[in-house]
Amino acid sequence: MSNMKIKNICCIGAGYVGGPTMAVIALKCPHINVTVVDMNKEKIKKWNGDLEHLPVYEPGLKEIIAQVRNKNLFFSDKIDESIQKSEMIFMAVNTPTKVEGKGAGMAADLSFVESCAKNIALVSKKDKIVIEKSTLPVRTAERIKAVLKKYNNECHFEILSNPEFLAEGSAIEDLFKSDRVLIGGDKTKSGQEAVKALVNIYLNWIPLDKIITTNVWSSELSKLASNAMLAQRISSINSLSAICEKTGADTIEVAKAVGMDHRIGSYFLSPSPGFGGSCFQKDILNLVYLCEHYGLSEVAEFWLQVIKINNYQRMRIVDKVEELFKNGRKGRITILGWSFKKNTNDSRESSSIYISNSLLNMGYKLNIYDPKVADERILDDLNSLNKLNNNPAYNLTSDNLQIYNSLNESIKGTDVILILTEWDEFKNFESDAKIIDTRNIYNGNKYFKL
Ligand code: NAD
Ligand code: UGA
């Protein structure tokens, strides 16, 4: 491992993390060849295709891809070949909540990470640094080490934890100016050499004082802890929005007053229809599972409450819509926004899915408009959630669901407009319908705002 020169990096997983992070490494390290691989051949084809239709939409991303693609950034489905020639391998694969087996519904599914480790072990012919970029439960490095050893006794693999803190919609900005880069490694000589090799990569654009090095377990746990604390703030302000509504206090005014205390801070205090995204819920469930595993039931209960408030907030919005149809008529509702936040085409765990599903279950008819999420994705999100019920409650037809490609078309003749994502284009539009603004962005009269 000593004096290992990094000339080739392989990243397994060409998703929302692998694509943008490797694009930035390639841009900032022109002396290194970066190859992003994925078992999903279609996705790789898209990464190599038209810049307007990359698999991930992020402001600033296509410009970087245009600059470095096929110079020192490559997208490939030749996974084994890329592993073999690289000195450093990032694992940026998905770690969803387990759906079956021990820990189903709570623990992280590590099968994708383990199959990566197996793949690395089976094809490697020289020593490598293997980096956990995915978000993983604390002590996963132990399992990865065991898998690597089981399938390859010849090479030395040094495992580092380097969790990713980017947020979707601002990924490129976040990667350029990270608050911190966290690298966990073993305290052994080879462990510290591997840490140094990764520090040197980041030093190409991140100042040294923003690069923190810790042991592996602190690094793994810090990622779960960061997401849990961010999500906890959202559930805190959302829970307060309910008491604001009862008392006549204004949530935005309360958030401002509270956030001006520098010990609290003003970020992450925007009320919303509940947080979405692929990570907050899964990472908190994972943390809860770990707490239970270690017998910390009170701690588990504390973090579980963050999720419970999130579900409560979603249903509170559904109740608000119901309030408008007291006569029992099931009218037409326009849902503005399907992505879980603005500036992304990602709709994973978006509150729009859960709220729309409940409204369809109750017999309402929906118009849906989002500037970036594909129609098929919206249909798939609804069908998947509907199918989870043993007895699907509705069939999607052109009568109960219309997906539009223009805001103005989507609000024509509708009874209620429900703003669920804070896209800038939802700030100004004209309509006689009753407007429920869960993001506090609409500039006109609202029937209800959080
Ligand atoms: P993603 O689903 O967008 O991408 C993961 C990719 O890995 C998929 O394209 C999948 O095909 C590929 N893959 C899975 N197993 C593979 C294998 N064995 N070989 C080759 N390819 C394989 O996921 P993501 O959103 O990029 O998240 C990845 C990880 O990063 C997760 O652990 C997540 O918690 C974490 N994370 C995500 C974000 C985010 O904003 N999305 C931010 C920080 C951390
Ligand atoms: C979040 C974290 O912010 C990242 O640091 C982390 O790397 C990432 O998860 C991850 O591990 O995947 P992301 O989910 O992309 O990033 O986006 P956020 O900006 O955190 O928003 C998450 C959800 O919270 C969105 O639905 C957003 O609308 C909601 N939110 C955010 C609020 O409801 N109120 C707020 O004040 C802020």
Short mmCIF file of N, CA and C in Angstrom, two decimals, residues 25 28-32 198-207 211:
data_model
loop_
_atom_site.label_atom_id
_atom_site.label_comp_id
_atom_site.label_asym_id
_atom_site.label_seq_id
_atom_site.Cartn_x
_atom_site.Cartn_y
_atom_site.Cartn_z
N ILE A 25 -14.61 15.11 -9.11
CA ILE A 25 -13.22 14.62 -8.91
C ILE A 25 -12.48 14.70 -10.25
N LYS A 28 -11.59 18.32 -11.04
CA LYS A 28 -10.56 18.92 -10.18
C LYS A 28 -9.23 18.17 -10.22
N CYS A 29 -9.24 16.94 -10.73
CA CYS A 29 -8.01 16.14 -10.77
C CYS A 29 -7.76 15.67 -12.21
N PRO A 30 -7.35 16.58 -13.08
CA PRO A 30 -7.18 16.20 -14.49
C PRO A 30 -6.10 15.13 -14.69
N HIS A 31 -5.26 14.93 -13.66
CA HIS A 31 -4.19 13.93 -13.77
C HIS A 31 -4.68 12.52 -13.42
N ILE A 32 -5.95 12.38 -13.06
CA ILE A 32 -6.48 11.06 -12.68
C ILE A 32 -7.59 10.66 -13.65
N LEU A 198 -6.31 9.48 0.00
CA LEU A 198 -7.62 10.09 -0.29
C LEU A 198 -7.62 11.59 0.06
N VAL A 199 -6.94 11.93 1.17
CA VAL A 199 -6.83 13.36 1.52
C VAL A 199 -6.20 14.11 0.35
N ASN A 200 -5.18 13.51 -0.25
CA ASN A 200 -4.48 14.18 -1.36
C ASN A 200 -5.38 14.42 -2.56
N ILE A 201 -6.32 13.52 -2.77
CA ILE A 201 -7.28 13.75 -3.88
C ILE A 201 -8.10 15.01 -3.57
N TYR A 202 -8.67 15.06 -2.35
CA TYR A 202 -9.55 16.19 -2.01
C TYR A 202 -8.78 17.50 -1.95
N LEU A 203 -7.49 17.43 -1.58
CA LEU A 203 -6.70 18.66 -1.46
C LEU A 203 -6.60 19.42 -2.79
N ASN A 204 -6.96 18.75 -3.89
CA ASN A 204 -6.96 19.46 -5.17
C ASN A 204 -7.96 20.61 -5.21
N TRP A 205 -8.95 20.60 -4.29
CA TRP A 205 -9.88 21.74 -4.25
C TRP A 205 -10.47 22.04 -2.87
N ILE A 206 -10.27 21.15 -1.89
CA ILE A 206 -10.83 21.41 -0.56
C ILE A 206 -9.67 21.80 0.39
N PRO A 207 -9.81 22.91 1.14
CA PRO A 207 -8.74 23.29 2.06
C PRO A 207 -8.54 22.23 3.15
N ILE A 211 -10.92 19.08 5.95
CA ILE A 211 -10.85 17.62 5.79
C ILE A 211 -10.60 17.00 7.17
#
